[in-house]
Short mmCIF file of C-alpha atoms in Angstrom, two decimals:
data_model
loop_
_atom_site.label_atom_id
_atom_site.label_comp_id
_atom_site.label_asym_id
_atom_site.label_seq_id
_atom_site.Cartn_x
_atom_site.Cartn_y
_atom_site.Cartn_z
CA MET A 1 38.77 98.48 15.90
CA LEU A 2 37.31 95.65 17.96
CA HIS A 3 38.24 97.42 21.19
CA ILE A 4 36.47 100.60 20.01
CA ILE A 5 33.26 98.68 19.19
CA ALA A 6 33.37 96.87 22.51
CA SER A 7 33.88 100.17 24.36
CA ILE A 8 30.93 101.79 22.58
CA ALA A 9 28.72 98.79 23.36
CA LEU A 10 29.81 98.87 27.01
CA PHE A 11 29.07 102.60 27.25
CA ALA A 12 25.61 102.13 25.71
CA THR A 13 24.95 99.28 28.15
CA LEU A 14 25.77 101.53 31.10
CA VAL A 15 23.55 104.31 29.76
CA PHE A 16 20.57 101.98 29.36
CA PHE A 17 21.29 100.50 32.78
CA PHE A 18 21.03 103.89 34.50
CA ILE A 19 17.91 104.77 32.50
CA GLU A 20 16.33 101.49 33.59
CA ILE A 21 17.14 102.20 37.24
CA PHE A 22 15.56 105.66 36.90
CA LEU A 23 12.36 104.27 35.37
CA ILE A 24 12.02 101.51 37.97
CA GLN A 25 12.55 104.00 40.79
CA ARG A 26 9.98 106.34 39.29
CA ALA A 27 7.43 103.54 38.90
CA ILE A 28 7.94 102.30 42.47
CA ARG A 29 7.81 105.80 43.97
CA ASN A 30 4.20 106.52 42.97
CA PRO A 31 2.23 103.27 42.50
CA GLU A 32 -1.05 104.71 43.84
CA ALA A 33 -1.26 107.39 41.15
CA LYS A 34 -0.72 104.80 38.44
CA ARG A 35 -3.37 102.55 39.94
CA LEU A 36 -5.93 105.35 40.01
CA LYS A 37 -5.03 106.40 36.48
CA LYS A 38 -5.43 102.85 35.22
CA GLN A 39 -8.83 102.46 36.90
CA LEU A 40 -10.02 105.77 35.44
CA GLU A 41 -8.95 104.73 31.94
CA GLU A 42 -10.63 101.34 32.27
CA ILE A 43 -13.91 102.85 33.50
CA THR A 44 -14.16 105.84 31.19
CA GLY A 45 -12.83 103.95 28.19
CA GLU A 46 -15.67 101.44 27.98
CA ALA A 47 -18.69 103.73 27.56
CA PRO A 48 -21.04 102.90 24.68
CA ARG A 49 -19.72 103.75 21.19
CA ARG A 50 -16.27 104.50 22.55
CA PRO A 51 -13.02 102.73 21.80
CA SER A 52 -12.34 99.49 23.61
CA VAL A 53 -9.56 98.97 26.17
CA THR A 54 -7.16 97.90 23.44
CA THR A 55 -7.71 101.10 21.44
CA ILE A 56 -7.19 103.28 24.48
CA ARG A 57 -3.97 101.50 25.37
CA LEU A 58 -2.72 102.24 21.88
CA LYS A 59 -3.17 105.97 22.50
CA GLN A 60 -1.67 106.14 25.99
CA GLN A 61 1.96 106.75 26.85
CA ARG A 62 4.21 103.80 26.25
CA SER A 63 7.20 105.40 27.94
CA ASP A 64 8.00 108.27 30.28
CA ILE A 65 10.87 109.22 27.95
CA PRO A 66 9.44 111.52 25.24
CA TRP A 67 11.60 110.39 22.33
CA LEU A 68 11.09 106.70 23.15
CA ASN A 69 7.34 107.25 23.43
CA ARG A 70 7.33 108.87 19.97
CA VAL A 71 9.35 105.99 18.52
CA LEU A 72 7.05 103.34 19.98
CA SER A 73 3.93 105.26 18.93
CA SER A 74 5.14 105.55 15.34
CA ALA A 75 6.47 101.99 15.09
CA TRP A 76 4.89 99.18 13.10
CA ALA A 77 1.28 99.08 14.32
CA PRO A 78 0.65 95.27 14.30
CA LEU A 79 3.79 94.61 16.34
CA ILE A 80 2.98 97.33 18.89
CA HIS A 81 -0.61 96.09 19.08
CA TRP A 82 0.72 92.58 19.85
CA PHE A 83 2.93 93.95 22.63
CA ASP A 84 0.00 95.94 24.03
CA GLN A 85 -2.12 92.81 24.10
CA ILE A 86 0.56 90.90 26.01
CA LEU A 87 0.87 93.71 28.55
CA LEU A 88 -2.90 93.88 28.90
CA GLN A 89 -3.44 90.14 29.27
CA SER A 90 -0.51 89.68 31.67
CA ASN A 91 -1.87 92.52 33.86
CA THR A 92 1.52 94.27 33.87
CA GLN A 93 1.70 97.68 35.52
CA HIS A 94 4.82 98.95 33.72
CA PRO A 95 4.60 100.54 30.24
CA LEU A 96 6.09 99.04 27.11
CA GLY A 97 9.09 101.39 27.16
CA VAL A 98 10.43 99.80 30.36
CA PHE A 99 10.60 96.38 28.72
CA VAL A 100 12.10 97.78 25.51
CA LEU A 101 14.91 99.48 27.44
CA PHE A 102 15.45 96.40 29.57
CA SER A 103 15.60 94.31 26.39
CA LEU A 104 18.25 96.60 24.87
CA LEU A 105 20.21 96.49 28.12
CA LEU A 106 20.23 92.70 28.23
CA GLY A 107 21.03 92.46 24.52
CA LEU A 108 24.06 94.75 24.78
CA SER A 109 25.21 93.03 27.98
CA GLY A 110 24.96 89.59 26.39
CA PHE A 111 26.82 90.77 23.31
CA CYS A 112 29.63 92.35 25.35
CA ILE A 113 30.05 89.37 27.66
CA VAL A 114 30.12 86.75 24.93
CA PHE A 115 32.38 88.86 22.70
CA ARG A 116 34.72 89.48 25.63
CA LEU A 117 35.00 85.74 26.27
CA THR A 118 35.11 84.41 22.71
CA ARG A 119 36.15 87.37 20.50
CA SER A 120 33.72 86.03 17.93
CA TYR A 121 30.96 88.04 16.27
CA PRO A 122 29.06 84.91 15.04
CA LEU A 123 28.62 83.91 18.69
CA ALA A 124 28.21 87.39 20.22
CA PHE A 125 25.34 88.58 18.00
CA PRO A 126 23.08 85.54 18.56
CA ALA A 127 23.83 85.68 22.29
CA GLY A 128 22.83 89.33 22.40
CA GLY A 129 19.69 88.63 20.40
CA LEU A 130 18.63 85.81 22.72
CA ALA A 131 19.33 87.92 25.81
CA SER A 132 17.22 90.77 24.43
CA THR A 133 14.16 88.50 24.19
CA LEU A 134 14.19 87.58 27.90
CA PRO A 135 11.87 90.43 29.10
CA PHE A 136 9.22 89.57 26.53
CA PHE A 137 9.69 85.86 27.26
CA TYR A 138 8.96 86.69 30.90
CA LEU A 139 5.81 88.58 29.87
CA SER A 140 4.67 85.65 27.74
CA ILE A 141 5.12 83.23 30.64
CA LYS A 142 3.27 85.57 33.01
CA ARG A 143 0.44 85.96 30.50
CA MET A 144 0.24 82.20 29.91
CA ARG A 145 0.05 81.45 33.65
CA ARG A 146 -2.62 84.08 34.20
CA MET A 147 -4.72 82.82 31.28
CA ARG A 148 -4.33 79.23 32.49
CA LYS A 149 -5.52 80.18 35.98
CA PHE A 150 -8.47 82.07 34.47
CA GLU A 151 -9.42 79.01 32.46
CA GLN A 152 -9.31 76.84 35.58
CA GLN A 153 -11.54 79.27 37.48
CA LEU A 154 -14.07 79.68 34.67
CA PRO A 155 -16.21 76.52 35.23
CA ASP A 156 -16.81 77.36 38.89
CA ALA A 157 -17.59 80.95 37.97
CA LEU A 158 -20.14 79.85 35.35
CA ASP A 159 -21.77 77.53 37.87
CA LEU A 160 -22.02 80.40 40.33
CA ILE A 161 -23.67 82.65 37.72
CA ALA A 162 -26.08 79.84 36.79
CA ARG A 163 -27.07 79.33 40.43
CA ALA A 164 -27.55 83.08 40.83
CA LEU A 165 -29.83 83.15 37.77
CA LYS A 166 -31.87 80.22 39.13
CA ALA A 167 -32.21 82.08 42.43
CA GLY A 168 -33.77 85.04 40.64
CA GLN A 169 -30.74 87.29 40.28
CA ALA A 170 -30.11 89.27 37.09
CA PHE A 171 -27.06 88.54 34.95
CA PRO A 172 -25.07 91.56 36.28
CA GLY A 173 -25.78 90.30 39.80
CA GLY A 174 -24.15 87.00 38.88
CA LEU A 175 -21.09 88.86 37.59
CA GLN A 176 -20.93 90.79 40.85
CA MET A 177 -21.05 87.58 42.87
CA VAL A 178 -18.14 86.15 40.84
CA ALA A 179 -16.19 89.36 41.42
CA GLN A 180 -16.74 89.08 45.16
CA GLU A 181 -16.08 85.35 45.55
CA PHE A 182 -13.10 84.78 43.24
CA ASP A 183 -9.57 86.11 43.36
CA ASP A 184 -7.37 87.28 40.49
CA PRO A 185 -7.64 86.93 37.55
CA ILE A 186 -11.31 86.07 37.07
CA GLY A 187 -12.63 88.16 39.98
CA PRO A 188 -11.14 91.53 38.89
CA GLU A 189 -11.93 90.88 35.22
CA PHE A 190 -15.59 90.12 35.89
CA GLU A 191 -15.74 93.13 38.22
CA LYS A 192 -14.61 95.37 35.36
CA THR A 193 -17.35 93.92 33.17
CA PHE A 194 -19.92 94.46 35.93
CA VAL A 195 -18.82 98.11 36.35
CA GLN A 196 -19.01 98.71 32.60
CA ILE A 197 -22.58 97.37 32.43
CA ASN A 198 -23.60 99.49 35.41
CA LEU A 199 -22.15 102.58 33.73
CA GLY A 200 -24.36 102.03 30.71
CA ALA A 201 -22.32 99.85 28.37
CA GLY A 202 -24.25 97.25 26.45
CA TYR A 203 -23.82 93.56 27.12
CA GLN A 204 -22.15 93.05 23.76
CA GLU A 205 -19.62 95.86 24.30
CA ALA A 206 -18.81 94.79 27.86
CA LEU A 207 -18.35 91.12 26.97
CA LYS A 208 -16.31 92.03 23.89
CA SER A 209 -14.02 94.07 26.11
CA LEU A 210 -13.71 91.09 28.47
CA THR A 211 -12.66 88.77 25.65
CA ASP A 212 -10.08 91.36 24.53
CA ARG A 213 -8.53 91.44 28.00
CA VAL A 214 -8.53 87.66 28.41
CA ASP A 215 -7.30 85.22 25.75
CA CYS A 216 -9.47 82.19 26.52
CA PRO A 217 -11.50 80.29 23.88
CA ASP A 218 -13.99 79.05 26.47
CA LEU A 219 -14.66 82.62 27.55
CA LYS A 220 -15.57 83.48 23.96
CA PHE A 221 -18.16 80.68 24.03
CA PHE A 222 -19.58 82.20 27.20
CA ALA A 223 -19.72 85.69 25.69
CA ILE A 224 -21.35 84.50 22.44
CA SER A 225 -23.91 82.46 24.40
CA VAL A 226 -24.91 85.43 26.54
CA ILE A 227 -25.18 87.75 23.52
CA ILE A 228 -27.32 85.26 21.55
CA GLN A 229 -29.52 84.59 24.57
CA ARG A 230 -30.10 88.33 25.01
CA GLN A 231 -31.24 88.56 21.38
CA THR A 232 -33.25 85.36 20.97
CA GLY A 233 -34.15 84.31 24.51
CA GLY A 234 -33.71 80.97 26.23
CA ASN A 235 -32.62 79.44 29.52
CA LEU A 236 -29.27 81.12 30.19
CA ALA A 237 -28.68 79.17 33.41
CA GLU A 238 -28.92 75.86 31.55
CA ILE A 239 -26.62 77.14 28.81
CA LEU A 240 -23.97 78.18 31.34
CA GLU A 241 -24.19 74.81 33.10
CA ASN A 242 -23.64 73.00 29.80
CA ILE A 243 -20.63 75.18 28.98
CA SER A 244 -19.19 74.52 32.44
CA ARG A 245 -19.66 70.77 32.05
CA LEU A 246 -17.96 70.79 28.63
CA ILE A 247 -15.01 72.76 29.99
CA ARG A 248 -14.54 70.23 32.81
CA GLU A 249 -14.66 67.35 30.33
CA ARG A 250 -12.01 69.08 28.25
CA PHE A 251 -9.84 69.41 31.36
CA LYS A 252 -10.08 65.65 31.94
CA LEU A 253 -9.19 64.86 28.33
CA ARG A 254 -6.33 67.35 28.40
CA GLY A 255 -4.91 65.73 31.54
CA HIS A 256 -5.06 62.31 29.86
CA VAL A 257 -3.26 63.66 26.78
CA ARG A 258 -0.64 65.34 29.00
CA ALA A 259 0.06 62.02 30.72
CA LEU A 260 0.49 60.25 27.38
CA ALA A 261 2.82 62.97 26.07
CA ALA A 262 4.97 63.10 29.23
CA GLU A 263 7.41 60.52 27.88
CA GLY A 264 8.06 62.51 24.71
CA LYS A 265 8.61 65.73 26.66
CA LEU A 266 11.04 64.00 29.03
CA SER A 267 12.97 62.59 26.06
CA ALA A 268 13.18 66.09 24.59
CA CYS A 269 14.59 67.48 27.87
CA VAL A 270 17.20 64.71 28.01
CA LEU A 271 18.27 65.29 24.39
CA ILE A 272 18.58 69.03 24.99
CA ALA A 273 20.63 68.69 28.19
CA LEU A 274 22.90 65.88 26.94
CA PRO A 275 25.27 67.98 24.75
CA PHE A 276 25.80 70.56 27.49
CA LEU A 277 26.45 67.88 30.11
CA ILE A 278 28.98 66.18 27.82
CA PHE A 279 30.70 69.53 27.18
CA ILE A 280 30.96 70.27 30.92
CA THR A 281 32.22 66.75 31.66
CA LEU A 282 34.90 66.91 28.96
CA SER A 283 35.93 70.37 30.17
CA CYS A 284 36.63 68.91 33.61
CA ILE A 285 38.33 65.73 32.37
CA ASN A 286 40.36 67.04 29.43
CA PRO A 287 40.24 70.86 29.03
CA ASP A 288 42.74 70.93 26.14
CA TYR A 289 40.48 68.68 24.09
CA VAL A 290 37.52 71.06 24.48
CA ASN A 291 39.55 74.28 24.02
CA VAL A 292 40.16 73.38 20.38
CA LEU A 293 36.43 73.55 19.75
CA VAL A 294 36.08 76.91 21.51
CA THR A 295 39.17 78.70 20.16
CA ASN A 296 39.22 77.42 16.58
CA ASP A 297 37.15 79.36 14.02
CA ILE A 298 35.71 76.18 12.52
CA GLY A 299 34.81 74.99 16.02
CA LYS A 300 32.97 78.22 16.73
CA MET A 301 30.96 77.83 13.53
CA LEU A 302 30.18 74.24 14.52
CA ILE A 303 28.94 75.44 17.91
CA PHE A 304 26.73 78.05 16.27
CA GLY A 305 25.33 75.53 13.80
CA SER A 306 24.69 73.04 16.58
CA LEU A 307 22.77 75.60 18.63
CA VAL A 308 20.63 76.51 15.63
CA MET A 309 19.84 72.86 14.90
CA MET A 310 19.09 72.25 18.59
CA MET A 311 16.58 75.11 18.64
CA LEU A 312 14.99 73.73 15.47
CA GLY A 313 14.82 70.28 17.06
CA VAL A 314 13.23 71.72 20.21
CA PHE A 315 10.57 73.43 18.09
CA ILE A 316 9.81 70.22 16.17
CA MET A 317 9.67 68.05 19.31
CA LYS A 318 7.40 70.59 21.00
CA LYS A 319 5.02 70.47 18.05
CA ILE A 320 5.00 66.66 18.15
CA ALA A 321 4.45 66.42 21.93
CA THR A 322 1.82 69.18 22.09
CA ILE A 323 -1.68 67.98 21.25
CA LYS A 324 -4.49 70.50 21.14
CA VAL A 325 -7.72 69.44 22.78
#
């Protein structure tokens, strides 16, 4: 029975592997068409009284495979919306279906490998589940790095807009200058906002679309300030300079907090790596002593329980060492 299940899982892994190769080859073969299609959707999707970028992404194809596209389109809406937001904010060119198939492929591969080595379902299922999260973990890291870079570029961009306003330029002219002077991510994002305003979108709609594409609290302050200034009046250049100064002060305070929390993070890394280093050392010194833990059913349950408690400890230590500024 176990051999039959392992064979079915291996066959499904191979099927998903070939499907993934086909989708990657298809995406690489025609990148220009996808780029033009994406630009057309971004431009035409932001006209006044039309759905925002997020709404349009919800209606577009999430996979080139028809049945998978239907499944993803009819899935639980909040979860799919969350995935769409990650893809949008990480500026990923591939649709959601590619990452879903890749996740299933890694999950089945992890399950088969661990089950082949240990013959234990309590170890194989968690291993497969962890392996299946790797594509979305990669997207989260890519999104986090892009948002962090945007946040670092924002003070200089606000200063540039403020100087442009003092020089007599209009607000869209300041956005255009940021688009020309800065690289990704803030340059292309501000260029999209500039194009939307030129095509007739209101300031509120264009800035709301910008905050949807970029998850940055300081950017929301910028958008709210511009919208209020357009309604009530005031010195927008001075407002942008104050926001830029506050962001830089927050960067300084955050760096100080990061230095104070470095010791706790290093202690967490040492505590996480210590059990694995001890296991590898004992495997080299006395393999028979370690094999009892791996081959015995009680030992396997102890390993599983230890991994769960380690993940819980990592979560708690991360919460302790992370201080929001």
